[in-house]
PDB file of C-alpha atoms in Angstrom:
ATOM      1  CA  MET H   1       3.585   3.735 -24.291  1.00 70.00           C
ATOM      2  CA  GLU H   2       1.599   0.471 -22.882  1.00 78.00           C
ATOM      3  CA  SER H   3      -2.522  -0.415 -22.700  1.00 85.00           C
ATOM      4  CA  VAL H   4      -2.816  -1.755 -19.327  1.00 92.00           C
ATOM      5  CA  ASN H   5      -5.527  -4.696 -18.286  1.00 93.00           C
ATOM      6  CA  ILE H   6      -5.031  -3.640 -14.578  1.00 96.00           C
ATOM      7  CA  ASP H   7      -5.675  -7.218 -12.944  1.00 96.00           C
ATOM      8  CA  PHE H   8      -8.928  -6.695 -10.281  1.00 96.00           C
ATOM      9  CA  ALA H   9      -9.630 -10.577 -11.036  1.00 93.00           C
ATOM     10  CA  LYS H  10      -6.743 -11.774  -8.243  1.00 90.00           C
ATOM     11  CA  ALA H  11      -8.733 -10.057  -5.257  1.00 89.00           C
ATOM     12  CA  GLY H  12     -12.345 -10.322  -5.953  1.00 90.00           C
ATOM     13  CA  GLY H  13     -13.045  -7.082  -8.529  1.00 95.00           C
ATOM     14  CA  LEU H  14     -10.533  -5.649  -5.894  1.00 96.00           C
ATOM     15  CA  VAL H  15      -7.045  -3.935  -6.633  1.00 97.00           C
ATOM     16  CA  PRO H  16      -5.269  -2.264  -3.520  1.00 98.00           C
ATOM     17  CA  ALA H  17      -4.715   1.825  -3.157  1.00 98.00           C
ATOM     18  CA  ILE H  18      -1.799   2.858  -1.451  1.00 98.00           C
ATOM     19  CA  ILE H  19      -2.587   6.448  -0.772  1.00 98.00           C
ATOM     20  CA  GLN H  20       0.786   8.458  -0.563  1.00 98.00           C
ATOM     21  CA  ASP H  21       1.116  12.068  -0.100  1.00 98.00           C
ATOM     22  CA  HIS H  22       2.463  13.229  -3.019  1.00 98.00           C
ATOM     23  CA  ARG H  23       5.273  15.866  -1.128  1.00 97.00           C
ATOM     24  CA  THR H  24       6.394  14.530   1.665  1.00 97.00           C
ATOM     25  CA  GLY H  25       5.946  10.582   0.624  1.00 98.00           C
ATOM     26  CA  ASP H  26       4.430   9.632   3.828  1.00 98.00           C
ATOM     27  CA  VAL H  27       2.199   6.580   3.120  1.00 98.00           C
ATOM     28  CA  LEU H  28      -1.158   8.334   4.655  1.00 98.00           C
ATOM     29  CA  MET H  29      -3.562   5.403   4.144  1.00 98.00           C
ATOM     30  CA  LEU H  30      -4.863   2.468   1.550  1.00 98.00           C
ATOM     31  CA  GLY H  31      -8.330   1.739   0.297  1.00 98.00           C
ATOM     32  CA  PHE H  32      -9.669  -0.357  -2.316  1.00 97.00           C
ATOM     33  CA  MET H  33     -10.895   0.326  -6.396  1.00 98.00           C
ATOM     34  CA  ASN H  34     -12.821  -1.125  -8.304  1.00 98.00           C
ATOM     35  CA  SER H  35     -12.807  -0.968 -11.482  1.00 97.00           C
ATOM     36  CA  ALA H  36     -15.874   1.987 -11.452  1.00 97.00           C
ATOM     37  CA  SER H  37     -14.015   3.811  -8.790  1.00 98.00           C
ATOM     38  CA  LEU H  38     -10.485   4.160 -10.604  1.00 97.00           C
ATOM     39  CA  ALA H  39     -12.992   5.464 -13.443  1.00 97.00           C
ATOM     40  CA  GLU H  40     -14.151   7.929 -11.220  1.00 97.00           C
ATOM     41  CA  THR H  41     -10.711   9.035  -9.341  1.00 98.00           C
ATOM     42  CA  GLN H  42      -9.611   9.546 -12.841  1.00 97.00           C
ATOM     43  CA  ARG H  43     -12.547  11.825 -14.105  1.00 97.00           C
ATOM     44  CA  SER H  44     -13.358  13.184 -11.095  1.00 97.00           C
ATOM     45  CA  GLY H  45      -9.379  13.916 -10.231  1.00 97.00           C
ATOM     46  CA  GLU H  46     -10.250  13.166  -6.968  1.00 98.00           C
ATOM     47  CA  VAL H  47      -9.781   9.997  -5.294  1.00 98.00           C
ATOM     48  CA  VAL H  48     -13.083   7.546  -4.807  1.00 98.00           C
ATOM     49  CA  PHE H  49     -12.612   3.673  -3.533  1.00 98.00           C
ATOM     50  CA  PHE H  50     -15.230   0.662  -3.482  1.00 97.00           C
ATOM     51  CA  SER H  51     -15.590   0.379   0.152  1.00 95.00           C
ATOM     52  CA  ARG H  52     -15.873  -2.999   1.640  1.00 91.00           C
ATOM     53  CA  SER H  53     -17.972  -3.106   3.901  1.00 89.00           C
ATOM     54  CA  ARG H  54     -21.093  -0.476   3.012  1.00 93.00           C
ATOM     55  CA  ASN H  55     -20.218  -2.587  -0.669  1.00 94.00           C
ATOM     56  CA  LYS H  56     -20.864   0.818  -2.909  1.00 97.00           C
ATOM     57  CA  LEU H  57     -18.768   3.924  -4.261  1.00 98.00           C
ATOM     58  CA  TRP H  58     -16.909   5.785  -1.131  1.00 96.00           C
ATOM     59  CA  LYS H  59     -15.657   8.847  -2.003  1.00 97.00           C
ATOM     60  CA  LYS H  60     -12.972   9.739   0.632  1.00 97.00           C
ATOM     61  CA  GLY H  61     -13.885  13.299   2.493  1.00 95.00           C
ATOM     62  CA  GLU H  62     -17.460  13.064   0.785  1.00 92.00           C
ATOM     63  CA  SER H  63     -18.579  14.092   4.477  1.00 87.00           C
ATOM     64  CA  SER H  64     -15.007  14.995   6.291  1.00 88.00           C
ATOM     65  CA  GLY H  65     -13.973  17.529   3.220  1.00 92.00           C
ATOM     66  CA  HIS H  66     -11.019  15.645   3.086  1.00 93.00           C
ATOM     67  CA  VAL H  67     -10.465  14.706  -0.176  1.00 97.00           C
ATOM     68  CA  LEU H  68      -7.835  12.988  -2.275  1.00 98.00           C
ATOM     69  CA  LYS H  69      -5.879  15.776  -5.654  1.00 98.00           C
ATOM     70  CA  VAL H  70      -5.012  12.880  -7.751  1.00 98.00           C
ATOM     71  CA  HIS H  71      -1.968  14.235  -8.210  1.00 98.00           C
ATOM     72  CA  GLU H  72      -0.231  11.147 -10.108  1.00 97.00           C
ATOM     73  CA  LEU H  73      -1.434   7.453 -10.569  1.00 98.00           C
ATOM     74  CA  ARG H  74       1.387   4.785 -10.697  1.00 98.00           C
ATOM     75  CA  ILE H  75       0.512   0.879 -11.025  1.00 98.00           C
ATOM     76  CA  ASP H  76       2.836  -1.603 -10.507  1.00 98.00           C
ATOM     77  CA  CYS H  77       4.959  -4.090 -12.614  1.00 97.00           C
ATOM     78  CA  ASP H  78       1.846  -7.249 -12.404  1.00 95.00           C
ATOM     79  CA  ALA H  79      -0.849  -4.614 -12.382  1.00 97.00           C
ATOM     80  CA  ASP H  80      -2.983  -5.502  -9.057  1.00 96.00           C
ATOM     81  CA  ALA H  81      -2.221  -2.093  -7.091  1.00 98.00           C
ATOM     82  CA  LEU H  82      -1.765   1.424  -7.307  1.00 98.00           C
ATOM     83  CA  LEU H  83      -0.526   3.761  -6.191  1.00 98.00           C
ATOM     84  CA  VAL H  84      -2.051   6.934  -6.118  1.00 98.00           C
ATOM     85  CA  ARG H  85       0.694  10.729  -4.953  1.00 98.00           C
ATOM     86  CA  VAL H  86      -2.035  12.405  -3.655  1.00 98.00           C
ATOM     87  CA  GLU H  87      -2.476  16.048  -2.445  1.00 98.00           C
ATOM     88  CA  ALA H  88      -4.315  15.823   0.813  1.00 97.00           C
ATOM     89  CA  ILE H  89      -6.953  18.391   1.908  1.00 96.00           C
ATOM     90  CA  GLY H  90      -8.010  18.967   5.102  1.00 92.00           C
ATOM     91  CA  ILE H  91      -5.461  17.933   8.252  1.00 91.00           C
ATOM     92  CA  GLY H  92      -5.696  14.246   7.945  1.00 94.00           C
ATOM     93  CA  VAL H  93      -7.201  10.945   6.678  1.00 95.00           C
ATOM     94  CA  CYS H  94      -7.576   9.481   9.274  1.00 96.00           C
ATOM     95  CA  HIS H  95     -11.441   8.547  11.083  1.00 93.00           C
ATOM     96  CA  LYS H  96      -9.699   8.834  14.289  1.00 95.00           C
ATOM     97  CA  GLY H  97      -7.946  12.242  13.988  1.00 95.00           C
ATOM     98  CA  TYR H  98      -4.840  11.840  12.295  1.00 97.00           C
ATOM     99  CA  ARG H  99      -2.496  12.506   9.960  1.00 97.00           C
ATOM    100  CA  SER H 100      -1.910   8.842   8.676  1.00 98.00           C
ATOM    101  CA  CYS H 101      -4.450   6.164   9.436  1.00 98.00           C
ATOM    102  CA  PHE H 102      -0.694   4.166  10.264  1.00 98.00           C
ATOM    103  CA  PHE H 103      -0.350   6.340  13.633  1.00 98.00           C
ATOM    104  CA  ARG H 104       0.662   3.077  15.580  1.00 97.00           C
ATOM    105  CA  ALA H 105       3.644   0.996  15.560  1.00 97.00           C
ATOM    106  CA  LEU H 106       2.984  -2.703  15.753  1.00 97.00           C
ATOM    107  CA  GLU H 107       5.684  -4.162  18.358  1.00 94.00           C
ATOM    108  CA  THR H 108       6.982  -7.453  18.429  1.00 90.00           C
ATOM    109  CA  ASP H 109       4.711  -9.154  21.106  1.00 90.00           C
ATOM    110  CA  GLY H 110       1.400  -7.943  19.283  1.00 89.00           C
ATOM    111  CA  THR H 111       0.907  -5.069  20.502  1.00 94.00           C
ATOM    112  CA  ALA H 112      -0.246  -1.609  19.238  1.00 95.00           C
ATOM    113  CA  LYS H 113       2.385   1.639  19.981  1.00 96.00           C
ATOM    114  CA  ILE H 114       0.102   5.320  18.676  1.00 96.00           C
ATOM    115  CA  THR H 115       3.674   7.243  18.174  1.00 95.00           C
ATOM    116  CA  ASP H 116       2.238  11.050  16.562  1.00 96.00           C
ATOM    117  CA  GLU H 117       0.198  12.801  17.444  1.00 96.00           C
ATOM    118  CA  ARG H 118      -3.506  13.917  17.060  1.00 96.00           C
ATOM    119  CA  THR H 119      -4.103  16.672  14.221  1.00 95.00           C
ATOM    120  CA  PHE H 120      -8.228  16.976  14.937  1.00 94.00           C
ATOM    121  CA  ALA H 121     -10.997  15.843  17.146  1.00 93.00           C
ATOM    122  CA  PRO H 122     -12.679  13.056  14.786  1.00 91.00           C
ATOM    123  CA  GLU H 123     -15.636  14.079  16.632  1.00 90.00           C
ATOM    124  CA  GLU H 124     -15.949  17.809  15.716  1.00 88.00           C
ATOM    125  CA  VAL H 125     -15.421  16.708  11.881  1.00 87.00           C
ATOM    126  CA  TYR H 126     -17.147  13.476  11.471  1.00 83.00           C
ATOM    127  CA  GLY H 127     -20.367  14.485  14.883  1.00 76.00           C
ATOM    128  CA  HIS H 128     -20.225  10.181  16.179  1.00 55.00           C
ATOM    129  CA  THR H 129     -21.714   8.516  13.512  1.00 51.00           C
ATOM    130  CA  GLU H 130     -18.336   8.029  12.184  1.00 48.00           C
ATOM    131  CA  GLN H 131     -20.015   7.670   8.454  1.00 49.00           C
ATOM    132  CA  GLU H 132     -16.527   7.779   6.576  1.00 53.00           C
ATOM    133  CA  LYS H 133     -15.291   4.412   8.857  1.00 51.00           C
ATOM    134  CA  LYS H 134     -12.393   3.215   5.927  1.00 48.00           C
ATOM    135  CA  ALA H 135     -13.354   0.255   4.004  1.00 47.00           C
TER     136      ALA H 135
ATOM    137  CA  MET R   1       1.179   0.146  24.904  1.00 70.00           C
ATOM    138  CA  GLU R   2      -2.624  -2.032  23.299  1.00 78.00           C
ATOM    139  CA  SER R   3      -3.409  -5.307  22.193  1.00 85.00           C
ATOM    140  CA  VAL R   4      -3.988  -5.549  18.845  1.00 92.00           C
ATOM    141  CA  ASN R   5      -6.074  -7.692  16.683  1.00 93.00           C
ATOM    142  CA  ILE R   6      -4.956  -8.472  13.282  1.00 96.00           C
ATOM    143  CA  ASP R   7      -8.250  -8.769  10.886  1.00 96.00           C
ATOM    144  CA  PHE R   8      -7.126 -10.876   8.694  1.00 96.00           C
ATOM    145  CA  ALA R   9     -10.556 -12.020   7.761  1.00 93.00           C
ATOM    146  CA  LYS R  10     -11.331  -8.441   5.787  1.00 90.00           C
ATOM    147  CA  ALA R  11      -9.667 -10.292   2.677  1.00 89.00           C
ATOM    148  CA  GLY R  12     -10.116 -14.479   3.505  1.00 91.00           C
ATOM    149  CA  GLY R  13      -6.349 -14.561   5.267  1.00 95.00           C
ATOM    150  CA  LEU R  14      -4.925 -11.907   4.011  1.00 96.00           C
ATOM    151  CA  VAL R  15      -3.550  -8.136   4.572  1.00 97.00           C
ATOM    152  CA  PRO R  16      -1.614  -6.274   2.491  1.00 98.00           C
ATOM    153  CA  ALA R  17       1.581  -4.856   3.049  1.00 98.00           C
ATOM    154  CA  ILE R  18       2.890  -2.444   1.136  1.00 98.00           C
ATOM    155  CA  ILE R  19       6.728  -1.007   1.567  1.00 98.00           C
ATOM    156  CA  GLN R  20       8.645   1.830   2.311  1.00 98.00           C
ATOM    157  CA  ASP R  21      12.040   2.988   1.672  1.00 98.00           C
ATOM    158  CA  HIS R  22      12.778   3.942   5.026  1.00 98.00           C
ATOM    159  CA  ARG R  23      15.345   6.160   3.956  1.00 97.00           C
ATOM    160  CA  THR R  24      13.932   8.118   1.060  1.00 97.00           C
ATOM    161  CA  GLY R  25      10.249   7.738   1.365  1.00 98.00           C
ATOM    162  CA  ASP R  26       9.419   5.683  -2.120  1.00 98.00           C
ATOM    163  CA  VAL R  27       6.703   3.237  -2.127  1.00 98.00           C
ATOM    164  CA  LEU R  28       8.449   0.001  -3.394  1.00 98.00           C
ATOM    165  CA  MET R  29       6.120  -2.507  -3.907  1.00 98.00           C
ATOM    166  CA  LEU R  30       3.268  -3.854  -2.190  1.00 98.00           C
ATOM    167  CA  GLY R  31       2.604  -7.446  -1.196  1.00 98.00           C
ATOM    168  CA  PHE R  32       0.049  -9.621   0.919  1.00 97.00           C
ATOM    169  CA  MET R  33       0.675 -11.206   4.887  1.00 98.00           C
ATOM    170  CA  ASN R  34      -1.037 -14.408   5.738  1.00 98.00           C
ATOM    171  CA  SER R  35      -0.925 -15.049   9.846  1.00 97.00           C
ATOM    172  CA  ALA R  36       2.788 -17.167   9.559  1.00 97.00           C
ATOM    173  CA  SER R  37       3.984 -14.458   6.963  1.00 98.00           C
ATOM    174  CA  LEU R  38       3.857 -11.388   9.848  1.00 97.00           C
ATOM    175  CA  ALA R  39       5.256 -13.814  12.416  1.00 97.00           C
ATOM    176  CA  GLU R  40       8.665 -14.941  10.713  1.00 97.00           C
ATOM    177  CA  THR R  41       8.575 -11.490   9.007  1.00 98.00           C
ATOM    178  CA  GLN R  42       8.776 -10.400  12.926  1.00 97.00           C
ATOM    179  CA  ARG R  43      11.148 -13.222  14.168  1.00 97.00           C
ATOM    180  CA  SER R  44      13.476 -12.731  11.248  1.00 97.00           C
ATOM    181  CA  GLY R  45      13.317  -8.740  11.134  1.00 97.00           C
ATOM    182  CA  GLU R  46      13.282  -9.816   6.785  1.00 98.00           C
ATOM    183  CA  VAL R  47      10.286  -9.486   4.781  1.00 98.00           C
ATOM    184  CA  VAL R  48       8.751 -12.762   4.186  1.00 98.00           C
ATOM    185  CA  PHE R  49       5.204 -11.953   1.977  1.00 98.00           C
ATOM    186  CA  PHE R  50       2.540 -14.677   1.546  1.00 97.00           C
ATOM    187  CA  SER R  51       2.580 -15.949  -2.527  1.00 95.00           C
ATOM    188  CA  ARG R  52      -1.273 -15.851  -4.298  1.00 91.00           C
ATOM    189  CA  SER R  53      -0.374 -17.565  -7.219  1.00 89.00           C
ATOM    190  CA  ARG R  54       2.012 -19.822  -5.238  1.00 93.00           C
ATOM    191  CA  ASN R  55      -0.543 -20.312  -1.888  1.00 94.00           C
ATOM    192  CA  LYS R  56       2.595 -20.243  -0.003  1.00 97.00           C
ATOM    193  CA  LEU R  57       5.052 -18.766   2.172  1.00 98.00           C
ATOM    194  CA  TRP R  58       7.026 -15.859   0.076  1.00 96.00           C
ATOM    195  CA  LYS R  59      10.565 -15.128   1.698  1.00 97.00           C
ATOM    196  CA  LYS R  60      11.925 -11.528  -0.372  1.00 97.00           C
ATOM    197  CA  GLY R  61      14.924 -12.519  -1.595  1.00 95.00           C
ATOM    198  CA  GLU R  62      15.373 -15.743  -1.408  1.00 92.00           C
ATOM    199  CA  SER R  63      16.585 -16.258  -5.497  1.00 87.00           C
ATOM    200  CA  SER R  64      18.024 -12.370  -5.557  1.00 88.00           C
ATOM    201  CA  GLY R  65      19.863 -12.081  -2.558  1.00 92.00           C
ATOM    202  CA  HIS R  66      17.511  -8.833  -2.844  1.00 93.00           C
ATOM    203  CA  VAL R  67      16.256  -8.756   0.927  1.00 97.00           C
ATOM    204  CA  LEU R  68      13.807  -6.383   2.558  1.00 98.00           C
ATOM    205  CA  LYS R  69      15.441  -5.720   6.400  1.00 98.00           C
ATOM    206  CA  VAL R  70      12.633  -4.008   7.919  1.00 98.00           C
ATOM    207  CA  HIS R  71      13.154  -0.801   9.963  1.00 98.00           C
ATOM    208  CA  GLU R  72       9.392  -0.463  11.291  1.00 97.00           C
ATOM    209  CA  LEU R  73       6.212  -1.827  11.048  1.00 98.00           C
ATOM    210  CA  ARG R  74       3.230  -0.399  11.248  1.00 98.00           C
ATOM    211  CA  ILE R  75      -0.722  -0.896  11.528  1.00 98.00           C
ATOM    212  CA  ASP R  76      -3.982   0.888  10.369  1.00 98.00           C
ATOM    213  CA  CYS R  77      -6.451   2.443  12.449  1.00 97.00           C
ATOM    214  CA  ASP R  78      -8.245  -0.628  11.319  1.00 95.00           C
ATOM    215  CA  ALA R  79      -5.735  -3.083  11.526  1.00 97.00           C
ATOM    216  CA  ASP R  80      -5.926  -4.235   8.147  1.00 96.00           C
ATOM    217  CA  ALA R  81      -2.966  -3.185   6.030  1.00 98.00           C
ATOM    218  CA  LEU R  82       0.272  -3.063   7.447  1.00 98.00           C
ATOM    219  CA  LEU R  83       3.104  -0.258   6.818  1.00 98.00           C
ATOM    220  CA  VAL R  84       6.572  -1.818   6.624  1.00 98.00           C
ATOM    221  CA  ARG R  85       9.131   0.788   6.700  1.00 98.00           C
ATOM    222  CA  VAL R  86      12.612  -1.416   5.157  1.00 98.00           C
ATOM    223  CA  GLU R  87      16.150  -0.803   4.144  1.00 98.00           C
ATOM    224  CA  ALA R  88      16.180  -2.536   0.783  1.00 97.00           C
ATOM    225  CA  ILE R  89      19.577  -4.630   0.380  1.00 96.00           C
ATOM    226  CA  GLY R  90      20.802  -4.889  -3.632  1.00 92.00           C
ATOM    227  CA  ILE R  91      19.604  -2.748  -6.823  1.00 91.00           C
ATOM    228  CA  GLY R  92      15.876  -2.778  -6.743  1.00 94.00           C
ATOM    229  CA  VAL R  93      12.638  -4.902  -5.224  1.00 95.00           C
ATOM    230  CA  CYS R  94      11.335  -5.212  -8.872  1.00 95.00           C
ATOM    231  CA  HIS R  95      11.886  -9.025 -10.653  1.00 93.00           C
ATOM    232  CA  LYS R  96      11.450  -6.247 -13.857  1.00 95.00           C
ATOM    233  CA  GLY R  97      15.059  -4.143 -13.094  1.00 95.00           C
ATOM    234  CA  TYR R  98      13.137  -1.237 -11.232  1.00 97.00           C
ATOM    235  CA  ARG R  99      13.492  -0.389  -8.116  1.00 97.00           C
ATOM    236  CA  SER R 100      10.357   0.493  -7.110  1.00 98.00           C
ATOM    237  CA  CYS R 101       7.242  -1.855  -9.041  1.00 98.00           C
ATOM    238  CA  PHE R 102       5.381   1.262  -9.065  1.00 98.00           C
ATOM    239  CA  PHE R 103       7.680   2.023 -11.966  1.00 98.00           C
ATOM    240  CA  ARG R 104       4.952   3.414 -14.136  1.00 97.00           C
ATOM    241  CA  ALA R 105       2.264   6.143 -14.586  1.00 97.00           C
ATOM    242  CA  LEU R 106      -1.443   4.682 -15.838  1.00 97.00           C
ATOM    243  CA  GLU R 107      -3.018   7.141 -17.310  1.00 94.00           C
ATOM    244  CA  THR R 108      -6.420   8.131 -18.095  1.00 90.00           C
ATOM    245  CA  ASP R 109      -7.132   6.618 -21.169  1.00 90.00           C
ATOM    246  CA  GLY R 110      -5.599   3.522 -19.713  1.00 89.00           C
ATOM    247  CA  THR R 111      -2.144   3.181 -21.123  1.00 94.00           C
ATOM    248  CA  ALA R 112       1.154   3.138 -18.842  1.00 95.00           C
ATOM    249  CA  LYS R 113       4.615   5.225 -19.104  1.00 96.00           C
ATOM    250  CA  ILE R 114       7.679   3.976 -17.835  1.00 96.00           C
ATOM    251  CA  THR R 115       8.836   6.740 -15.753  1.00 95.00           C
ATOM    252  CA  ASP R 116      12.015   4.566 -14.227  1.00 96.00           C
ATOM    253  CA  GLU R 117      15.101   3.775 -14.684  1.00 96.00           C
ATOM    254  CA  ARG R 118      15.855   0.192 -15.282  1.00 96.00           C
ATOM    255  CA  THR R 119      18.720  -0.371 -12.197  1.00 95.00           C
ATOM    256  CA  PHE R 120      19.449  -3.849 -13.293  1.00 94.00           C
ATOM    257  CA  ALA R 121      18.422  -6.788 -15.819  1.00 93.00           C
ATOM    258  CA  PRO R 122      16.811  -9.115 -14.398  1.00 91.00           C
ATOM    259  CA  GLU R 123      18.102 -12.058 -16.476  1.00 90.00           C
ATOM    260  CA  GLU R 124      21.545 -11.451 -15.019  1.00 88.00           C
ATOM    261  CA  VAL R 125      19.551 -11.868 -11.760  1.00 87.00           C
ATOM    262  CA  TYR R 126      16.746 -14.220 -11.894  1.00 83.00           C
ATOM    263  CA  GLY R 127      18.095 -16.812 -14.763  1.00 76.00           C
ATOM    264  CA  HIS R 128      15.728 -17.328 -17.270  1.00 55.00           C
ATOM    265  CA  THR R 129      12.846 -18.555 -15.176  1.00 51.00           C
ATOM    266  CA  GLU R 130      11.789 -15.137 -13.085  1.00 48.00           C
ATOM    267  CA  GLN R 131      11.758 -16.764  -9.889  1.00 49.00           C
ATOM    268  CA  GLU R 132      10.228 -14.089  -8.466  1.00 53.00           C
ATOM    269  CA  LYS R 133       7.379 -12.633  -9.712  1.00 51.00           C
ATOM    270  CA  LYS R 134       4.793 -11.204  -7.219  1.00 48.00           C
ATOM    271  CA  ALA R 135       1.864 -12.888  -5.624  1.00 47.00           C
TER     272      ALA R 135
END
């Protein structure tokens, strides 16, 4: 055991938080956390990001119900990135209707190719507001 | 196929790049890429980051030989994060001597607990300079 000072300074008060399905190993999304959102994530056991576009805490699943239950939190060697291994509740984390936000391959010619299958209709989950767009 | 404009603006010219072992699914590290490092990664087929601390391109493995061969590049829904699925050459990516930089669990009391086994002696790979500290 060692005390760890998370390095929020390197990215303006934020650290990137990788969200990984703890059973399949699939990377589901990446968000950012500030000190308050990390504390709230640890307190509640469900992932809370800091939304850069809305400049406030953002509980993942607040509108969709697709919350991310924390299975394990990991910190990297330089204490400037988090890996959150989760149980993802619901049929997908992405507001575009996919299980993972990384549903496209990036080709060398600069195009993106959709490789995954849609798992849900986003308009049925989010309505037409797409309230839960990522930060 | 659709053309994609990667959103480098949201984080000052950078996007986070998650490095994942394409066979095991393990998340190995997180670095940042700017436009030039992404182009060089795609051209060479090996991961090149942008080092925030040294303010220049940083070819992973340049001193250790532990290069990351690109198996697949993925882009997220908002085009502001990359997932690089790789074959990791060598015995570990972390300059502290571990296979993954996420070798510690973050406990709720703010301490970090080492959970992984060391796979190599960093002083034998990097000498005493730790040249390859993460950005």
